[in-house]
Amino acid sequence: MYFRNQKFMVAGMSKSGESSARFLLKHGAEVYIYDDVVSEGISALMTELENLGAHIVDAEGFIDATLVCDILVLSPGIPIDNPLPIAFKKQGKAIMGEAELGAMFLRSNVIAVTGTNGKTTTVSMFNSILQNAGFNSVACGNIGTPIISEAENLGIDDYAVVEISSFQLETLSSLRPHIAIITNITEDHLNRHYNMENYIFLKGKLLRNLRESEYAVLNYDDEDVRNFAQKTKANVVYFSLRQQIEGAYYQNGAIYFKGEKYLDVKDMTVKGEHNVYNALACVAAAHVLGLDKTKVAEALCSFKGIKHRIEEVARMNGVSYIDDSKGTNVDATLKAVDTMQNPTVILLGGQDKGYDYGFLFAELKNSNVIHAILYGENRFKLLNAAVREGFVSFSLCSEFDTAVRLSGLIAKSGQNVLLSPASSSFDSFSNYEERGDAFKRLVEGMNENFEE
């Protein structure tokens, strides 16, 4: 692509939008920047980019800008049916995401991971495996580091381990990973994708460009994921927790690949069935690359987990406070709940993603959760589901701060407070990381007040 005679509009000034704009300006493109939510931080960033040569587009002028610009670079947070991409579509103009822009310029080997849950952990795990094996490897994509910001830093012998979300897959067409991993598919983002058929279709797009020389690593225990094997030209490698298969599997407390033992699960630092699944996916991909088994096992056993995923952030007055802000859907929250060994007060709520929460509360009745604090934009929908399922031990409040402080009053010594909202964070926060950081600050503040 020749940049100097192309006009780009970059929509959405998140990390991906900022990185796209900086990349394009660096390479001499004419860049227009737009965001429909202009906070103080976004405003400062847009001014900085304007000083580098970008043109700021405001809400009144974005339609006019679509007439001038040739290509729209869309941040993942903006849906494909937003009026802005629709305006570009009507004019027959190109639309791409930051991930697509990055994919066009990646020279490195690519390991790509998608799925509903486990993406970030699997990417982080596999990146640590590659680094332990002596490779130059970077975790990027939806994990927080935009692909485009690393594209020119990685050579043909290096690795990009890329997390790909369903939002990114809406505008991704060029990525051809050597290994594509799909962890699982459960109900998520139905407020954006409308139904499960669309959501499953988007997840399957990761396999679309794979050839016979590439590999699809698929969760055999998930029927929707297993069925992708019929729709790809790639070599299919399965992983399973439930049965011995021709691939990576769990048996007698250990992880194997086609009869070769890699490690004992008890030696892993991170616990829980979901992390065994993540490790199985990594072992399957590592075997494809021919990595040393000892190096793989070392990396998996020493892996300490990721921030905001079942992370203990404080222990005070005998209560353990656990940040699982990354639990943004029902399945992820239930996986976090399954790891709770002690009575638990759970914080649930945020922005609704189109779920029926009945299944959540039906499962919580048979768990170690003794009380639920319902907060946020979707608190009344959660309340209705709880009542319908006969889950009667709950409190209701509107604000996140109040919910966290209330949890400290309800939980007793020997119990847990678990933030695992089963909802997105966008009613009050920019992302789940910001929500998790706020939880930690509030808990630390409660500790300071107690000490006084």
Coordinates of C-alpha atoms in Angstrom, one line a residue:
M1 CA 0.0 0.0 0.0
Y2 CA 1.3 3.4 -1.0
F3 CA 0.4 5.8 1.8
R4 CA 1.3 9.2 0.4
N5 CA -1.6 9.5 -1.9
Q6 CA -4.2 7.9 0.4
K7 CA -6.5 9.7 2.8
F8 CA -7.4 7.6 6.0
M9 CA -10.0 8.3 8.6
V10 CA -9.1 6.6 11.9
A11 CA -12.2 6.3 14.0
G12 CA -11.9 5.6 17.7
M13 CA -9.0 7.0 19.7
S14 CA -8.4 3.9 21.9
K15 CA -5.0 2.2 21.9
S16 CA -5.6 0.7 18.5
G17 CA -6.8 3.9 17.0
E18 CA -3.9 5.9 18.4
S19 CA -1.4 3.3 17.1
S20 CA -3.0 3.2 13.7
A21 CA -2.9 7.0 13.4
R22 CA 0.7 7.2 14.5
F23 CA 1.7 4.5 12.0
L24 CA 0.0 6.1 9.1
L25 CA 1.3 9.6 9.9
K26 CA 4.8 8.2 10.2
H27 CA 4.5 6.7 6.7
G28 CA 3.3 10.0 5.1
A29 CA -0.5 9.3 4.9
E30 CA -3.0 12.1 5.2
V31 CA -4.9 11.2 8.4
Y32 CA -8.3 12.3 9.7
I33 CA -9.1 11.3 13.3
Y34 CA -12.5 11.0 14.9
D35 CA -14.0 9.8 18.2
D36 CA -17.7 10.2 19.3
V37 CA -16.8 10.2 23.0
V38 CA -14.2 13.0 23.6
S39 CA -12.9 12.8 27.2
E40 CA -10.2 15.1 28.5
G41 CA -7.6 12.4 27.8
I42 CA -8.9 11.7 24.2
S43 CA -9.0 15.5 23.6
A44 CA -5.3 15.8 24.6
L45 CA -4.4 12.8 22.4
M46 CA -6.2 14.2 19.4
T47 CA -4.4 17.6 19.9
E48 CA -1.1 15.8 20.0
L49 CA -1.9 13.9 16.8
E50 CA -3.0 17.1 15.2
N51 CA 0.4 18.6 15.9
L52 CA 1.9 15.6 14.1
G53 CA -0.3 16.4 11.0
A54 CA -3.6 14.8 11.6
H55 CA -6.9 16.5 10.9
I56 CA -9.5 16.4 13.7
V57 CA -13.0 15.6 12.7
D58 CA -15.9 16.6 15.0
A59 CA -19.4 15.0 15.2
E60 CA -20.9 17.6 12.8
G61 CA -18.3 17.0 10.2
F62 CA -17.7 13.3 10.0
I63 CA -20.1 12.7 7.1
D64 CA -18.3 15.3 5.1
A65 CA -15.0 13.7 6.0
T66 CA -16.2 10.4 4.5
L67 CA -16.5 12.1 1.1
V68 CA -12.8 13.1 1.3
C69 CA -11.3 10.0 2.8
D70 CA -10.4 6.8 0.9
I71 CA -10.1 4.3 3.7
L72 CA -11.7 3.9 7.2
V73 CA -9.6 2.4 9.9
L74 CA -12.1 1.3 12.6
S75 CA -11.3 0.7 16.2
P76 CA -12.8 -2.6 17.6
G77 CA -15.1 -0.7 19.9
I78 CA -17.1 0.7 17.0
P79 CA -19.5 -1.8 15.5
I80 CA -19.6 -2.4 11.8
D81 CA -23.3 -1.2 11.6
N82 CA -22.4 2.2 13.1
P83 CA -23.4 5.2 10.9
L84 CA -19.7 5.9 10.1
P85 CA -18.8 2.6 8.5
I86 CA -22.2 2.5 6.8
A87 CA -21.4 5.8 5.2
F88 CA -18.1 4.4 3.8
K89 CA -19.9 1.2 2.6
K90 CA -22.5 3.2 0.7
Q91 CA -19.7 4.9 -1.2
G92 CA -17.9 1.6 -1.9
K93 CA -14.9 2.6 0.1
A94 CA -12.5 0.3 2.0
I95 CA -13.1 -0.4 5.7
M96 CA -10.4 -2.1 7.9
G97 CA -9.6 -2.5 11.5
E98 CA -6.3 -1.8 13.2
A99 CA -5.7 -5.6 13.3
E100 CA -6.1 -5.7 9.6
L101 CA -3.7 -2.9 9.1
G102 CA -1.2 -4.6 11.3
A103 CA -1.7 -8.0 9.6
M104 CA -0.8 -6.4 6.2
F105 CA 2.6 -5.4 7.5
L106 CA 3.5 -8.3 9.8
R107 CA 6.6 -10.3 8.6
S108 CA 6.9 -12.5 11.6
N109 CA 5.5 -16.0 12.3
V110 CA 1.9 -15.6 13.7
I111 CA 0.2 -17.7 16.3
A112 CA -3.4 -16.4 16.6
V113 CA -5.9 -17.2 19.3
T114 CA -9.6 -16.5 19.5
G115 CA -12.6 -17.9 21.5
T116 CA -15.0 -16.6 24.1
N117 CA -12.8 -17.3 27.2
G118 CA -9.2 -18.1 27.8
K119 CA -7.8 -16.0 24.9
T120 CA -5.6 -13.7 26.9
T121 CA -4.3 -16.5 29.2
T122 CA -3.6 -18.8 26.3
V123 CA -1.7 -16.0 24.4
S124 CA 0.3 -15.1 27.6
M125 CA 1.1 -18.8 28.3
F126 CA 2.2 -19.4 24.7
N127 CA 4.3 -16.3 24.6
S128 CA 6.1 -17.4 27.8
I129 CA 6.7 -20.8 26.2
L130 CA 8.3 -19.2 23.1
Q131 CA 10.4 -16.9 25.2
N132 CA 11.5 -19.7 27.4
A133 CA 12.5 -21.7 24.3
G134 CA 14.8 -18.8 23.2
F135 CA 12.6 -17.1 20.6
N136 CA 11.9 -13.4 20.2
S137 CA 8.2 -13.3 20.8
V138 CA 5.6 -10.6 21.5
A139 CA 2.0 -10.9 22.8
C140 CA -0.2 -8.5 21.0
G141 CA -3.6 -7.8 19.6
N142 CA -6.7 -7.7 21.9
I143 CA -4.4 -8.4 24.8
G144 CA -3.6 -4.7 25.0
T145 CA -0.6 -4.1 22.6
P146 CA -1.9 -3.3 19.1
I147 CA -0.6 -5.4 16.3
I148 CA 0.4 -2.4 14.2
S149 CA 2.6 -1.1 17.0
E150 CA 4.7 -4.3 16.8
A151 CA 4.5 -5.0 13.0
E152 CA 7.7 -3.3 12.1
N153 CA 9.6 -4.5 15.1
L154 CA 9.3 -8.2 14.4
G155 CA 11.4 -10.0 11.8
I156 CA 10.7 -13.2 9.8
D157 CA 12.3 -15.4 12.5
D158 CA 10.3 -13.8 15.3
Y159 CA 6.8 -14.6 16.7
A160 CA 3.7 -12.5 17.1
V161 CA 1.3 -14.3 19.5
V162 CA -2.0 -12.5 18.7
E163 CA -5.2 -12.4 20.6
I164 CA -8.1 -11.8 18.2
S165 CA -11.6 -10.8 19.4
S166 CA -14.9 -11.1 17.6
F167 CA -14.9 -7.3 17.3
Q168 CA -11.6 -7.4 15.4
L169 CA -12.8 -10.3 13.2
E170 CA -15.6 -8.1 11.9
T171 CA -12.9 -6.1 9.9
L172 CA -10.1 -8.7 9.6
S173 CA -9.4 -10.4 6.3
S174 CA -5.7 -10.6 5.6
L175 CA -4.3 -12.4 8.7
R176 CA -2.9 -15.9 7.8
P177 CA -1.5 -17.4 11.0
H178 CA 0.7 -20.5 10.9
I179 CA -1.3 -21.8 13.9
A180 CA -4.8 -20.6 14.7
I181 CA -6.2 -21.6 18.2
I182 CA -9.9 -21.5 19.1
T183 CA -10.3 -22.0 22.8
N184 CA -14.1 -22.3 23.2
I185 CA -17.4 -20.7 22.2
T186 CA -20.1 -19.7 24.6
E187 CA -22.8 -16.9 24.6
D188 CA -21.2 -13.5 24.5
H189 CA -21.6 -10.0 22.9
L190 CA -25.1 -10.8 21.6
N191 CA -25.9 -7.1 22.0
R192 CA -23.5 -6.5 19.2
H193 CA -23.6 -9.6 17.1
Y194 CA -27.4 -10.2 17.5
N195 CA -27.4 -14.0 17.7
M196 CA -25.1 -17.0 18.2
E197 CA -25.0 -17.9 14.6
N198 CA -23.3 -14.6 13.7
Y199 CA -21.0 -14.9 16.7
I200 CA -19.9 -18.4 15.7
F201 CA -19.4 -17.4 12.1
L202 CA -17.1 -14.5 13.2
K203 CA -15.0 -16.8 15.3
G204 CA -14.6 -19.2 12.4
K205 CA -13.2 -16.4 10.2
L206 CA -9.9 -16.8 11.9
L207 CA -9.5 -20.1 10.0
R208 CA -10.6 -18.7 6.6
N209 CA -7.2 -18.0 5.2
L210 CA -5.4 -21.1 6.4
R211 CA -3.8 -23.4 3.8
E212 CA -2.9 -27.0 3.9
S213 CA 0.5 -26.2 5.3
E214 CA -1.0 -24.4 8.4
Y215 CA -2.6 -25.7 11.6
A216 CA -6.0 -25.2 13.3
V217 CA -5.8 -26.1 17.0
L218 CA -9.3 -26.8 18.2
N219 CA -11.1 -27.6 21.4
Y220 CA -12.5 -31.1 20.8
D221 CA -14.8 -30.8 23.9
D222 CA -16.7 -27.8 22.4
E223 CA -19.0 -29.0 19.6
D224 CA -19.1 -25.6 17.9
V225 CA -15.3 -25.4 17.8
R226 CA -14.9 -29.1 16.8
N227 CA -17.2 -28.5 13.9
F228 CA -14.8 -25.9 12.5
A229 CA -12.6 -28.8 11.4
Q230 CA -15.0 -29.4 8.5
K231 CA -14.6 -25.9 7.2
T232 CA -10.8 -25.5 7.0
K233 CA -8.1 -26.6 4.7
A234 CA -5.6 -26.6 7.5
N235 CA -4.2 -29.5 9.4
V236 CA -6.5 -30.0 12.5
V237 CA -4.9 -30.7 15.9
Y238 CA -7.4 -31.2 18.8
F239 CA -7.0 -30.8 22.5
S240 CA -9.4 -32.3 25.1
L241 CA -9.8 -32.5 28.8
R242 CA -12.5 -35.1 28.6
Q243 CA -11.0 -37.9 26.6
Q244 CA -7.8 -39.3 25.1
I245 CA -7.6 -38.1 21.5
E246 CA -5.1 -37.9 18.7
G247 CA -3.7 -34.6 20.0
A248 CA -3.2 -33.0 23.4
Y249 CA -5.2 -34.5 26.3
Y250 CA -5.5 -34.8 30.0
Q251 CA -5.1 -38.2 31.7
N252 CA -4.4 -39.3 35.3
G253 CA -3.5 -35.7 36.4
A254 CA -1.1 -35.0 33.6
I255 CA -1.1 -33.4 30.1
Y256 CA 0.0 -35.6 27.1
F257 CA 0.3 -35.2 23.4
K258 CA -0.2 -38.5 21.5
G259 CA 1.2 -40.5 24.4
E260 CA 4.1 -38.2 25.3
K261 CA 3.8 -36.8 28.8
Y262 CA 4.5 -33.0 29.1
L263 CA 3.7 -32.2 32.7
D264 CA 1.7 -32.9 35.8
V265 CA -1.1 -30.5 36.3
K266 CA -0.4 -30.3 40.1
D267 CA 2.9 -28.6 39.2
M268 CA 1.2 -25.7 37.5
T269 CA 1.1 -22.5 39.5
V270 CA -2.3 -21.5 38.1
K271 CA -5.2 -23.7 39.1
G272 CA -8.7 -24.5 37.7
E273 CA -10.1 -26.6 34.9
H274 CA -10.1 -23.6 32.6
N275 CA -6.3 -23.2 33.0
V276 CA -5.8 -26.9 32.1
Y277 CA -7.7 -26.2 28.9
N278 CA -5.4 -23.3 28.2
A279 CA -2.3 -25.4 28.9
L280 CA -3.7 -28.2 26.6
A281 CA -4.1 -25.7 23.7
C282 CA -0.5 -24.5 24.3
V283 CA 0.9 -28.0 24.3
A284 CA -0.8 -28.8 21.0
A285 CA 0.6 -25.6 19.4
A286 CA 4.0 -26.2 20.9
H287 CA 4.1 -29.7 19.5
V288 CA 3.3 -28.4 16.0
L289 CA 6.3 -26.1 16.3
G290 CA 8.5 -28.9 17.6
L291 CA 9.4 -27.1 20.8
D292 CA 11.4 -28.9 23.5
K293 CA 9.0 -30.6 26.0
T294 CA 11.1 -29.6 29.0
K295 CA 11.0 -25.9 28.0
V296 CA 7.3 -26.1 27.4
A297 CA 6.7 -27.7 30.8
E298 CA 8.9 -25.2 32.6
A299 CA 7.0 -22.3 31.1
L300 CA 3.6 -23.7 31.9
C301 CA 4.4 -24.7 35.4
S302 CA 6.0 -21.3 36.3
F303 CA 3.2 -19.2 34.6
K304 CA 1.6 -17.1 37.3
G305 CA -1.6 -16.0 35.5
I306 CA -2.7 -12.6 34.1
K307 CA -3.8 -9.5 35.8
H308 CA -7.6 -9.2 36.5
R309 CA -8.2 -12.9 36.0
I310 CA -8.9 -14.6 39.4
E311 CA -6.1 -12.5 40.9
E312 CA -6.0 -12.1 44.7
V313 CA -5.4 -8.4 45.3
A314 CA -5.7 -8.1 49.0
R315 CA -6.3 -10.1 52.2
M316 CA -7.5 -8.2 55.3
N317 CA -9.6 -9.1 58.3
G318 CA -9.4 -12.7 57.1
V319 CA -11.2 -11.9 53.9
S320 CA -9.6 -12.6 50.5
Y321 CA -10.4 -10.0 47.8
I322 CA -10.2 -11.5 44.3
D323 CA -10.2 -9.4 41.0
D324 CA -11.8 -11.3 38.1
S325 CA -12.8 -8.1 36.3
K326 CA -12.0 -10.0 33.1
G327 CA -15.0 -12.2 33.8
T328 CA -17.2 -10.3 31.4
N329 CA -19.6 -13.1 30.5
V330 CA -21.6 -15.8 32.3
D331 CA -19.3 -18.7 31.4
A332 CA -16.2 -16.8 32.5
T333 CA -17.8 -15.9 35.8
L334 CA -18.9 -19.5 36.5
K335 CA -15.4 -20.7 35.8
A336 CA -14.1 -18.2 38.4
V337 CA -16.7 -19.3 40.9
D338 CA -15.7 -22.9 40.4
T339 CA -12.2 -22.1 41.8
M340 CA -13.6 -20.6 45.0
Q341 CA -13.0 -23.0 47.9
N342 CA -14.5 -20.8 50.6
P343 CA -17.8 -19.1 51.1
T344 CA -17.9 -16.2 48.6
V345 CA -19.6 -12.8 48.2
I346 CA -19.7 -12.0 44.5
L347 CA -20.0 -8.6 42.8
L348 CA -22.1 -8.8 39.6
G349 CA -23.1 -6.1 37.2
G350 CA -22.1 -3.5 34.6
Q351 CA -23.3 -3.1 31.0
D352 CA -25.6 -5.8 29.7
K353 CA -24.4 -7.9 26.7
G354 CA -27.7 -9.5 25.8
Y355 CA -27.7 -12.5 28.2
D356 CA -30.5 -14.3 30.0
Y357 CA -28.9 -14.5 33.5
G358 CA -31.1 -17.3 34.7
F359 CA -28.5 -19.9 34.1
L360 CA -26.0 -17.9 36.1
F361 CA -28.1 -17.8 39.2
A362 CA -29.2 -21.4 38.8
E363 CA -25.6 -22.4 39.0
L364 CA -24.7 -20.0 41.8
K365 CA -27.3 -21.7 44.0
N366 CA -25.1 -24.8 43.9
S367 CA -21.8 -23.1 44.4
N368 CA -19.8 -21.5 47.3
V369 CA -21.4 -18.1 46.6
I370 CA -23.4 -17.1 49.7
H371 CA -24.4 -13.6 48.6
A372 CA -24.5 -11.5 45.4
I373 CA -24.1 -7.8 45.2
L374 CA -25.9 -6.5 42.1
Y375 CA -24.8 -3.1 40.8
G376 CA -24.5 -1.1 37.6
E377 CA -26.6 -0.5 34.5
N378 CA -28.0 -4.0 34.3
R379 CA -28.7 -4.5 38.1
F380 CA -32.4 -4.8 37.7
K381 CA -32.1 -7.5 34.9
L382 CA -29.8 -9.4 37.2
L383 CA -32.3 -8.9 40.1
N384 CA -35.1 -10.3 38.0
A385 CA -33.1 -13.4 37.0
A386 CA -32.0 -14.0 40.6
V387 CA -35.6 -13.9 41.9
R388 CA -36.9 -16.0 39.0
E389 CA -34.3 -18.7 39.9
G390 CA -34.9 -18.5 43.7
F391 CA -31.5 -17.0 44.5
V392 CA -32.5 -14.9 47.4
S393 CA -29.3 -13.8 49.1
F394 CA -28.5 -10.5 47.3
S395 CA -28.1 -6.8 47.8
L396 CA -28.8 -4.1 45.2
C397 CA -27.0 -0.8 44.6
S398 CA -26.4 1.4 41.7
E399 CA -22.7 2.4 42.0
F400 CA -19.6 0.3 41.7
D401 CA -17.9 2.1 44.6
T402 CA -20.8 1.3 46.9
A403 CA -20.9 -2.3 45.9
V404 CA -17.2 -2.8 46.7
R405 CA -17.6 -1.1 50.1
L406 CA -20.7 -3.2 50.9
S407 CA -18.9 -6.4 50.1
G408 CA -16.4 -5.5 52.9
L409 CA -19.2 -5.2 55.4
I410 CA -20.9 -8.5 54.3
A411 CA -17.9 -10.8 54.0
K412 CA -16.6 -12.5 57.2
S413 CA -13.2 -13.9 58.1
G414 CA -12.4 -17.0 56.1
Q415 CA -14.6 -15.9 53.2
N416 CA -13.9 -14.4 49.7
V417 CA -15.0 -11.3 47.9
L418 CA -15.0 -12.0 44.2
L419 CA -15.4 -9.3 41.5
S420 CA -16.5 -11.3 38.5
P421 CA -19.2 -9.2 36.9
A422 CA -20.6 -11.4 34.1
S423 CA -21.0 -8.0 32.3
S424 CA -19.0 -5.5 30.3
S425 CA -17.5 -2.5 32.1
F426 CA -18.6 0.2 29.7
D427 CA -21.4 1.6 31.8
S428 CA -18.8 3.2 34.2
F429 CA -15.3 2.3 32.9
S430 CA -13.3 2.4 29.6
N431 CA -12.4 -1.3 29.9
Y432 CA -12.2 -4.2 32.3
E433 CA -8.7 -3.3 33.3
E434 CA -9.8 0.1 34.6
R435 CA -12.6 -1.6 36.5
G436 CA -10.2 -4.1 38.1
D437 CA -7.8 -1.3 39.0
A438 CA -10.6 0.6 40.7
F439 CA -11.6 -2.5 42.7
K440 CA -8.0 -2.8 43.9
R441 CA -7.9 0.9 44.9
L442 CA -11.2 0.7 46.7
V443 CA -10.2 -2.4 48.6
E444 CA -6.8 -0.8 49.6
G445 CA -8.7 2.3 50.7
M446 CA -11.0 0.1 53.0
N447 CA -7.9 -1.4 54.5
E448 CA -6.4 2.1 55.2
N449 CA -9.7 3.2 56.9
F450 CA -9.7 0.0 59.0
E451 CA -6.2 0.6 60.2
E452 CA -7.0 4.2 61.2

